JSON list of C-alpha atoms in Angstrom, two decimals:
[
{"chain": "X", "resi": 34, "resn": "UNK", "atom": "CA", "xyz": [-22.06, 1.24, -25.57]},
{"chain": "X", "resi": 35, "resn": "UNK", "atom": "CA", "xyz": [-23.60, 4.66, -26.11]},
{"chain": "X", "resi": 36, "resn": "UNK", "atom": "CA", "xyz": [-21.31, 7.66, -25.75]},
{"chain": "X", "resi": 37, "resn": "UNK", "atom": "CA", "xyz": [-21.39, 9.31, -22.36]},
{"chain": "X", "resi": 38, "resn": "UNK", "atom": "CA", "xyz": [-23.14, 12.67, -22.30]},
{"chain": "X", "resi": 39, "resn": "UNK", "atom": "CA", "xyz": [-20.37, 15.23, -21.65]},
{"chain": "X", "resi": 40, "resn": "UNK", "atom": "CA", "xyz": [-22.59, 16.86, -19.00]},
{"chain": "X", "resi": 41, "resn": "UNK", "atom": "CA", "xyz": [-22.87, 13.59, -17.07]},
{"chain": "X", "resi": 42, "resn": "UNK", "atom": "CA", "xyz": [-20.29, 13.73, -14.30]},
{"chain": "X", "resi": 43, "resn": "UNK", "atom": "CA", "xyz": [-17.92, 10.77, -14.15]},
{"chain": "X", "resi": 44, "resn": "UNK", "atom": "CA", "xyz": [-18.56, 8.54, -11.15]},
{"chain": "X", "resi": 45, "resn": "UNK", "atom": "CA", "xyz": [-16.18, 9.52, -8.38]},
{"chain": "X", "resi": 46, "resn": "UNK", "atom": "CA", "xyz": [-13.48, 7.19, -7.14]},
{"chain": "X", "resi": 47, "resn": "UNK", "atom": "CA", "xyz": [-15.09, 5.49, -4.09]},
{"chain": "X", "resi": 48, "resn": "UNK", "atom": "CA", "xyz": [-11.75, 5.42, -2.25]},
{"chain": "X", "resi": 49, "resn": "UNK", "atom": "CA", "xyz": [-11.49, 9.18, -2.58]},
{"chain": "X", "resi": 50, "resn": "UNK", "atom": "CA", "xyz": [-15.00, 9.62, -1.18]},
{"chain": "X", "resi": 51, "resn": "UNK", "atom": "CA", "xyz": [-14.27, 7.18, 1.60]},
{"chain": "X", "resi": 52, "resn": "UNK", "atom": "CA", "xyz": [-11.10, 8.99, 2.60]},
{"chain": "X", "resi": 53, "resn": "UNK", "atom": "CA", "xyz": [-12.76, 12.42, 2.44]},
{"chain": "X", "resi": 54, "resn": "UNK", "atom": "CA", "xyz": [-15.38, 11.04, 4.81]},
{"chain": "X", "resi": 55, "resn": "UNK", "atom": "CA", "xyz": [-12.67, 9.98, 7.24]},
{"chain": "X", "resi": 56, "resn": "UNK", "atom": "CA", "xyz": [-10.85, 13.29, 7.04]},
{"chain": "X", "resi": 57, "resn": "UNK", "atom": "CA", "xyz": [-14.10, 15.12, 7.73]},
{"chain": "X", "resi": 58, "resn": "UNK", "atom": "CA", "xyz": [-15.38, 12.71, 10.37]},
{"chain": "X", "resi": 59, "resn": "UNK", "atom": "CA", "xyz": [-12.09, 12.82, 12.22]},
{"chain": "X", "resi": 60, "resn": "UNK", "atom": "CA", "xyz": [-12.26, 16.60, 12.35]},
{"chain": "X", "resi": 61, "resn": "UNK", "atom": "CA", "xyz": [-9.20, 16.77, 10.15]},
{"chain": "X", "resi": 62, "resn": "UNK", "atom": "CA", "xyz": [-10.79, 18.28, 7.06]},
{"chain": "X", "resi": 63, "resn": "UNK", "atom": "CA", "xyz": [-7.98, 18.67, 4.60]},
{"chain": "X", "resi": 64, "resn": "UNK", "atom": "CA", "xyz": [-7.72, 20.47, 1.29]},
{"chain": "X", "resi": 65, "resn": "UNK", "atom": "CA", "xyz": [-5.41, 17.84, -0.12]},
{"chain": "X", "resi": 66, "resn": "UNK", "atom": "CA", "xyz": [-7.22, 14.75, -1.30]},
{"chain": "X", "resi": 67, "resn": "UNK", "atom": "CA", "xyz": [-5.19, 11.67, -0.59]},
{"chain": "X", "resi": 68, "resn": "UNK", "atom": "CA", "xyz": [-6.03, 8.87, -2.95]},
{"chain": "X", "resi": 69, "resn": "UNK", "atom": "CA", "xyz": [-4.47, 5.43, -2.84]},
{"chain": "X", "resi": 70, "resn": "UNK", "atom": "CA", "xyz": [-2.44, 4.74, -5.98]},
{"chain": "X", "resi": 71, "resn": "UNK", "atom": "CA", "xyz": [-4.94, 3.12, -8.33]},
{"chain": "X", "resi": 72, "resn": "UNK", "atom": "CA", "xyz": [-3.78, -0.40, -9.27]},
{"chain": "X", "resi": 73, "resn": "UNK", "atom": "CA", "xyz": [-0.44, 0.47, -7.69]},
{"chain": "X", "resi": 74, "resn": "UNK", "atom": "CA", "xyz": [0.08, -3.03, -6.30]},
{"chain": "X", "resi": 75, "resn": "UNK", "atom": "CA", "xyz": [-0.87, -4.71, -9.59]},
{"chain": "X", "resi": 76, "resn": "UNK", "atom": "CA", "xyz": [1.39, -2.45, -11.64]},
{"chain": "X", "resi": 77, "resn": "UNK", "atom": "CA", "xyz": [4.35, -3.49, -9.48]},
{"chain": "X", "resi": 78, "resn": "UNK", "atom": "CA", "xyz": [3.51, -7.19, -9.31]},
{"chain": "X", "resi": 79, "resn": "UNK", "atom": "CA", "xyz": [2.53, -7.83, -12.93]},
{"chain": "X", "resi": 80, "resn": "UNK", "atom": "CA", "xyz": [6.22, -7.53, -13.82]},
{"chain": "X", "resi": 81, "resn": "UNK", "atom": "CA", "xyz": [7.36, -11.17, -13.55]},
{"chain": "X", "resi": 82, "resn": "UNK", "atom": "CA", "xyz": [11.00, -10.22, -12.91]},
{"chain": "X", "resi": 83, "resn": "UNK", "atom": "CA", "xyz": [12.54, -9.38, -9.58]},
{"chain": "X", "resi": 84, "resn": "UNK", "atom": "CA", "xyz": [13.56, -5.74, -9.65]},
{"chain": "X", "resi": 85, "resn": "UNK", "atom": "CA", "xyz": [14.78, -2.82, -7.63]},
{"chain": "X", "resi": 86, "resn": "UNK", "atom": "CA", "xyz": [12.89, 0.49, -7.95]},
{"chain": "X", "resi": 87, "resn": "UNK", "atom": "CA", "xyz": [14.85, 3.68, -7.28]},
{"chain": "X", "resi": 88, "resn": "UNK", "atom": "CA", "xyz": [12.84, 6.05, -9.49]},
{"chain": "X", "resi": 89, "resn": "UNK", "atom": "CA", "xyz": [10.92, 9.23, -8.66]},
{"chain": "X", "resi": 90, "resn": "UNK", "atom": "CA", "xyz": [7.39, 7.87, -8.72]},
{"chain": "X", "resi": 91, "resn": "UNK", "atom": "CA", "xyz": [5.76, 7.65, -5.31]},
{"chain": "X", "resi": 92, "resn": "UNK", "atom": "CA", "xyz": [2.85, 5.40, -4.44]},
{"chain": "X", "resi": 93, "resn": "UNK", "atom": "CA", "xyz": [0.28, 5.71, -1.68]},
{"chain": "X", "resi": 94, "resn": "UNK", "atom": "CA", "xyz": [-0.81, 2.47, -0.04]},
{"chain": "X", "resi": 95, "resn": "UNK", "atom": "CA", "xyz": [-2.71, 1.61, 3.13]},
{"chain": "X", "resi": 96, "resn": "UNK", "atom": "CA", "xyz": [-1.35, -0.74, 5.79]},
{"chain": "X", "resi": 97, "resn": "UNK", "atom": "CA", "xyz": [-4.04, -3.39, 6.32]},
{"chain": "X", "resi": 98, "resn": "UNK", "atom": "CA", "xyz": [-1.93, -5.81, 8.38]},
{"chain": "X", "resi": 99, "resn": "UNK", "atom": "CA", "xyz": [1.04, -5.09, 10.57]},
{"chain": "X", "resi": 100, "resn": "UNK", "atom": "CA", "xyz": [3.32, -7.45, 12.49]},
{"chain": "X", "resi": 101, "resn": "UNK", "atom": "CA", "xyz": [6.25, -6.12, 14.49]},
{"chain": "X", "resi": 102, "resn": "UNK", "atom": "CA", "xyz": [9.13, -8.53, 15.16]},
{"chain": "X", "resi": 103, "resn": "UNK", "atom": "CA", "xyz": [10.93, -6.24, 17.63]},
{"chain": "X", "resi": 104, "resn": "UNK", "atom": "CA", "xyz": [10.88, -8.90, 20.36]},
{"chain": "X", "resi": 105, "resn": "UNK", "atom": "CA", "xyz": [11.20, -11.98, 18.15]},
{"chain": "X", "resi": 106, "resn": "UNK", "atom": "CA", "xyz": [14.69, -13.45, 18.48]},
{"chain": "X", "resi": 107, "resn": "UNK", "atom": "CA", "xyz": [14.14, -15.80, 15.52]},
{"chain": "X", "resi": 108, "resn": "UNK", "atom": "CA", "xyz": [13.84, -12.84, 13.11]},
{"chain": "X", "resi": 109, "resn": "UNK", "atom": "CA", "xyz": [17.39, -11.54, 13.19]},
{"chain": "X", "resi": 110, "resn": "UNK", "atom": "CA", "xyz": [17.13, -8.99, 10.36]},
{"chain": "X", "resi": 111, "resn": "UNK", "atom": "CA", "xyz": [13.40, -8.56, 9.83]},
{"chain": "X", "resi": 112, "resn": "UNK", "atom": "CA", "xyz": [11.59, -5.84, 11.79]},
{"chain": "X", "resi": 113, "resn": "UNK", "atom": "CA", "xyz": [8.11, -5.43, 10.24]},
{"chain": "X", "resi": 114, "resn": "UNK", "atom": "CA", "xyz": [5.82, -7.47, 8.02]},
{"chain": "X", "resi": 115, "resn": "UNK", "atom": "CA", "xyz": [3.05, -5.41, 6.44]},
{"chain": "X", "resi": 116, "resn": "UNK", "atom": "CA", "xyz": [0.23, -6.09, 4.09]},
{"chain": "X", "resi": 117, "resn": "UNK", "atom": "CA", "xyz": [-0.17, -3.07, 1.81]},
{"chain": "X", "resi": 118, "resn": "UNK", "atom": "CA", "xyz": [-3.32, -2.25, -0.14]},
{"chain": "X", "resi": 119, "resn": "UNK", "atom": "CA", "xyz": [-4.23, 0.08, -2.99]},
{"chain": "X", "resi": 120, "resn": "UNK", "atom": "CA", "xyz": [-7.91, -0.56, -2.21]},
{"chain": "X", "resi": 121, "resn": "UNK", "atom": "CA", "xyz": [-8.11, -3.25, -4.89]},
{"chain": "X", "resi": 122, "resn": "UNK", "atom": "CA", "xyz": [-5.07, -5.52, -4.45]},
{"chain": "X", "resi": 123, "resn": "UNK", "atom": "CA", "xyz": [-2.87, -6.26, -1.46]},
{"chain": "X", "resi": 124, "resn": "UNK", "atom": "CA", "xyz": [0.71, -7.47, -1.20]},
{"chain": "X", "resi": 125, "resn": "UNK", "atom": "CA", "xyz": [3.08, -8.49, 1.60]},
{"chain": "X", "resi": 126, "resn": "UNK", "atom": "CA", "xyz": [5.87, -6.00, 2.29]},
{"chain": "X", "resi": 127, "resn": "UNK", "atom": "CA", "xyz": [8.87, -6.36, 4.60]},
{"chain": "X", "resi": 128, "resn": "UNK", "atom": "CA", "xyz": [10.93, -3.74, 6.38]},
{"chain": "X", "resi": 129, "resn": "UNK", "atom": "CA", "xyz": [14.32, -4.91, 7.63]},
{"chain": "X", "resi": 130, "resn": "UNK", "atom": "CA", "xyz": [15.84, -3.66, 10.88]},
{"chain": "X", "resi": 131, "resn": "UNK", "atom": "CA", "xyz": [18.54, -1.57, 9.21]},
{"chain": "X", "resi": 132, "resn": "UNK", "atom": "CA", "xyz": [15.91, 0.25, 7.12]},
{"chain": "X", "resi": 133, "resn": "UNK", "atom": "CA", "xyz": [13.65, 0.66, 10.14]},
{"chain": "X", "resi": 134, "resn": "UNK", "atom": "CA", "xyz": [16.43, 2.41, 12.06]},
{"chain": "X", "resi": 135, "resn": "UNK", "atom": "CA", "xyz": [16.88, 4.82, 9.12]},
{"chain": "X", "resi": 136, "resn": "UNK", "atom": "CA", "xyz": [13.20, 5.73, 9.48]},
{"chain": "X", "resi": 137, "resn": "UNK", "atom": "CA", "xyz": [13.94, 7.28, 12.90]},
{"chain": "X", "resi": 138, "resn": "UNK", "atom": "CA", "xyz": [10.69, 8.09, 14.71]},
{"chain": "X", "resi": 139, "resn": "UNK", "atom": "CA", "xyz": [8.21, 6.97, 12.06]},
{"chain": "X", "resi": 140, "resn": "UNK", "atom": "CA", "xyz": [5.55, 5.02, 13.92]},
{"chain": "X", "resi": 141, "resn": "UNK", "atom": "CA", "xyz": [3.48, 2.79, 11.65]},
{"chain": "X", "resi": 142, "resn": "UNK", "atom": "CA", "xyz": [-0.04, 1.89, 12.70]},
{"chain": "X", "resi": 143, "resn": "UNK", "atom": "CA", "xyz": [-2.73, -0.31, 11.22]},
{"chain": "X", "resi": 144, "resn": "UNK", "atom": "CA", "xyz": [-4.75, 1.52, 8.50]},
{"chain": "X", "resi": 145, "resn": "UNK", "atom": "CA", "xyz": [-2.15, 4.29, 8.10]},
{"chain": "X", "resi": 146, "resn": "UNK", "atom": "CA", "xyz": [-1.63, 5.55, 4.58]},
{"chain": "X", "resi": 147, "resn": "UNK", "atom": "CA", "xyz": [2.02, 5.44, 3.64]},
{"chain": "X", "resi": 148, "resn": "UNK", "atom": "CA", "xyz": [4.08, 6.89, 0.83]},
{"chain": "X", "resi": 149, "resn": "UNK", "atom": "CA", "xyz": [6.44, 4.41, -0.80]},
{"chain": "X", "resi": 150, "resn": "UNK", "atom": "CA", "xyz": [9.16, 5.50, -3.15]},
{"chain": "X", "resi": 151, "resn": "UNK", "atom": "CA", "xyz": [12.03, 3.00, -3.23]},
{"chain": "X", "resi": 152, "resn": "UNK", "atom": "CA", "xyz": [11.61, -0.75, -2.89]},
{"chain": "X", "resi": 153, "resn": "UNK", "atom": "CA", "xyz": [12.52, -4.04, -4.46]},
{"chain": "X", "resi": 154, "resn": "UNK", "atom": "CA", "xyz": [10.14, -6.76, -5.60]},
{"chain": "X", "resi": 155, "resn": "UNK", "atom": "CA", "xyz": [10.90, -10.46, -5.30]},
{"chain": "X", "resi": 156, "resn": "UNK", "atom": "CA", "xyz": [9.01, -13.69, -5.54]},
{"chain": "X", "resi": 157, "resn": "UNK", "atom": "CA", "xyz": [9.04, -16.17, -2.69]},
{"chain": "X", "resi": 158, "resn": "UNK", "atom": "CA", "xyz": [7.20, -19.47, -3.26]},
{"chain": "X", "resi": 159, "resn": "UNK", "atom": "CA", "xyz": [5.42, -17.88, -6.27]},
{"chain": "X", "resi": 160, "resn": "UNK", "atom": "CA", "xyz": [4.16, -14.96, -4.19]},
{"chain": "X", "resi": 161, "resn": "UNK", "atom": "CA", "xyz": [5.16, -11.37, -4.78]},
{"chain": "X", "resi": 162, "resn": "UNK", "atom": "CA", "xyz": [6.89, -9.67, -1.85]},
{"chain": "X", "resi": 163, "resn": "UNK", "atom": "CA", "xyz": [8.04, -6.06, -1.58]},
{"chain": "X", "resi": 164, "resn": "UNK", "atom": "CA", "xyz": [11.18, -5.19, 0.37]},
{"chain": "X", "resi": 165, "resn": "UNK", "atom": "CA", "xyz": [10.77, -1.56, 1.40]},
{"chain": "X", "resi": 166, "resn": "UNK", "atom": "CA", "xyz": [13.29, 1.20, 1.80]},
{"chain": "X", "resi": 167, "resn": "UNK", "atom": "CA", "xyz": [12.27, 3.92, 4.32]},
{"chain": "X", "resi": 168, "resn": "UNK", "atom": "CA", "xyz": [8.61, 4.92, 3.99]},
{"chain": "X", "resi": 169, "resn": "UNK", "atom": "CA", "xyz": [6.61, 7.90, 5.22]},
{"chain": "X", "resi": 170, "resn": "UNK", "atom": "CA", "xyz": [3.24, 8.03, 6.94]},
{"chain": "X", "resi": 171, "resn": "UNK", "atom": "CA", "xyz": [1.03, 10.57, 5.17]},
{"chain": "X", "resi": 172, "resn": "UNK", "atom": "CA", "xyz": [-2.21, 9.91, 7.05]},
{"chain": "X", "resi": 173, "resn": "UNK", "atom": "CA", "xyz": [-2.83, 8.25, 10.37]},
{"chain": "X", "resi": 174, "resn": "UNK", "atom": "CA", "xyz": [-5.88, 7.68, 12.55]},
{"chain": "X", "resi": 175, "resn": "UNK", "atom": "CA", "xyz": [-8.03, 5.80, 10.02]},
{"chain": "X", "resi": 176, "resn": "UNK", "atom": "CA", "xyz": [-10.24, 3.15, 11.57]},
{"chain": "X", "resi": 177, "resn": "UNK", "atom": "CA", "xyz": [-10.75, 0.64, 8.74]},
{"chain": "X", "resi": 178, "resn": "UNK", "atom": "CA", "xyz": [-9.41, -0.49, 5.39]},
{"chain": "X", "resi": 179, "resn": "UNK", "atom": "CA", "xyz": [-10.38, 1.41, 2.27]},
{"chain": "X", "resi": 180, "resn": "UNK", "atom": "CA", "xyz": [-11.89, -0.53, -0.61]},
{"chain": "X", "resi": 181, "resn": "UNK", "atom": "CA", "xyz": [-12.10, -4.31, -0.69]},
{"chain": "X", "resi": 182, "resn": "UNK", "atom": "CA", "xyz": [-8.54, -5.44, -1.38]},
{"chain": "X", "resi": 183, "resn": "UNK", "atom": "CA", "xyz": [-7.90, -8.98, -2.60]},
{"chain": "X", "resi": 184, "resn": "UNK", "atom": "CA", "xyz": [-4.53, -10.74, -2.59]},
{"chain": "X", "resi": 185, "resn": "UNK", "atom": "CA", "xyz": [-2.62, -9.56, -5.68]},
{"chain": "X", "resi": 186, "resn": "UNK", "atom": "CA", "xyz": [-1.95, -13.14, -6.81]},
{"chain": "X", "resi": 187, "resn": "UNK", "atom": "CA", "xyz": [-5.73, -13.61, -7.23]},
{"chain": "X", "resi": 188, "resn": "UNK", "atom": "CA", "xyz": [-6.09, -10.38, -9.21]},
{"chain": "X", "resi": 189, "resn": "UNK", "atom": "CA", "xyz": [-3.10, -11.23, -11.43]},
{"chain": "X", "resi": 190, "resn": "UNK", "atom": "CA", "xyz": [-4.98, -14.34, -12.60]},
{"chain": "X", "resi": 191, "resn": "UNK", "atom": "CA", "xyz": [-7.95, -12.29, -13.86]},
{"chain": "X", "resi": 192, "resn": "UNK", "atom": "CA", "xyz": [-8.17, -12.03, -17.65]},
{"chain": "X", "resi": 193, "resn": "UNK", "atom": "CA", "xyz": [-8.15, -8.17, -17.62]},
{"chain": "X", "resi": 194, "resn": "UNK", "atom": "CA", "xyz": [-4.54, -8.19, -16.48]}
]
């Protein structure tokens, strides 16, 4: 491959462009560029072990599926089942009732961008699952998913990872 001319601008991250478009279109032009954490889902799930993350790194993901079990008597402890996306991979994430109550008035909506700091990762029937501690909504009002996320288990089987 020939070396890239230093004057040639690097191609921009399409998710960043997409999000800028939304911020502008929604009349909420913002100086802070929110970008989903690149390969954030993969970086968590490629670790084969179950683990608990209490570090300082935060990750930005988009909610691309949302199921609320508030009125489901069969789900005693579970409150929300989410599918989170980094624009490339997606993973199932659970929020238990006791964590949900800690989140006070945080209202999660489909396509919101959320900040995740503390969580644990487990495997259930060979599928990665995240158990979330309280999360924050950093952007709401988006109308569609960013990128073309694929289930993380599919991406983990690709030779690049």
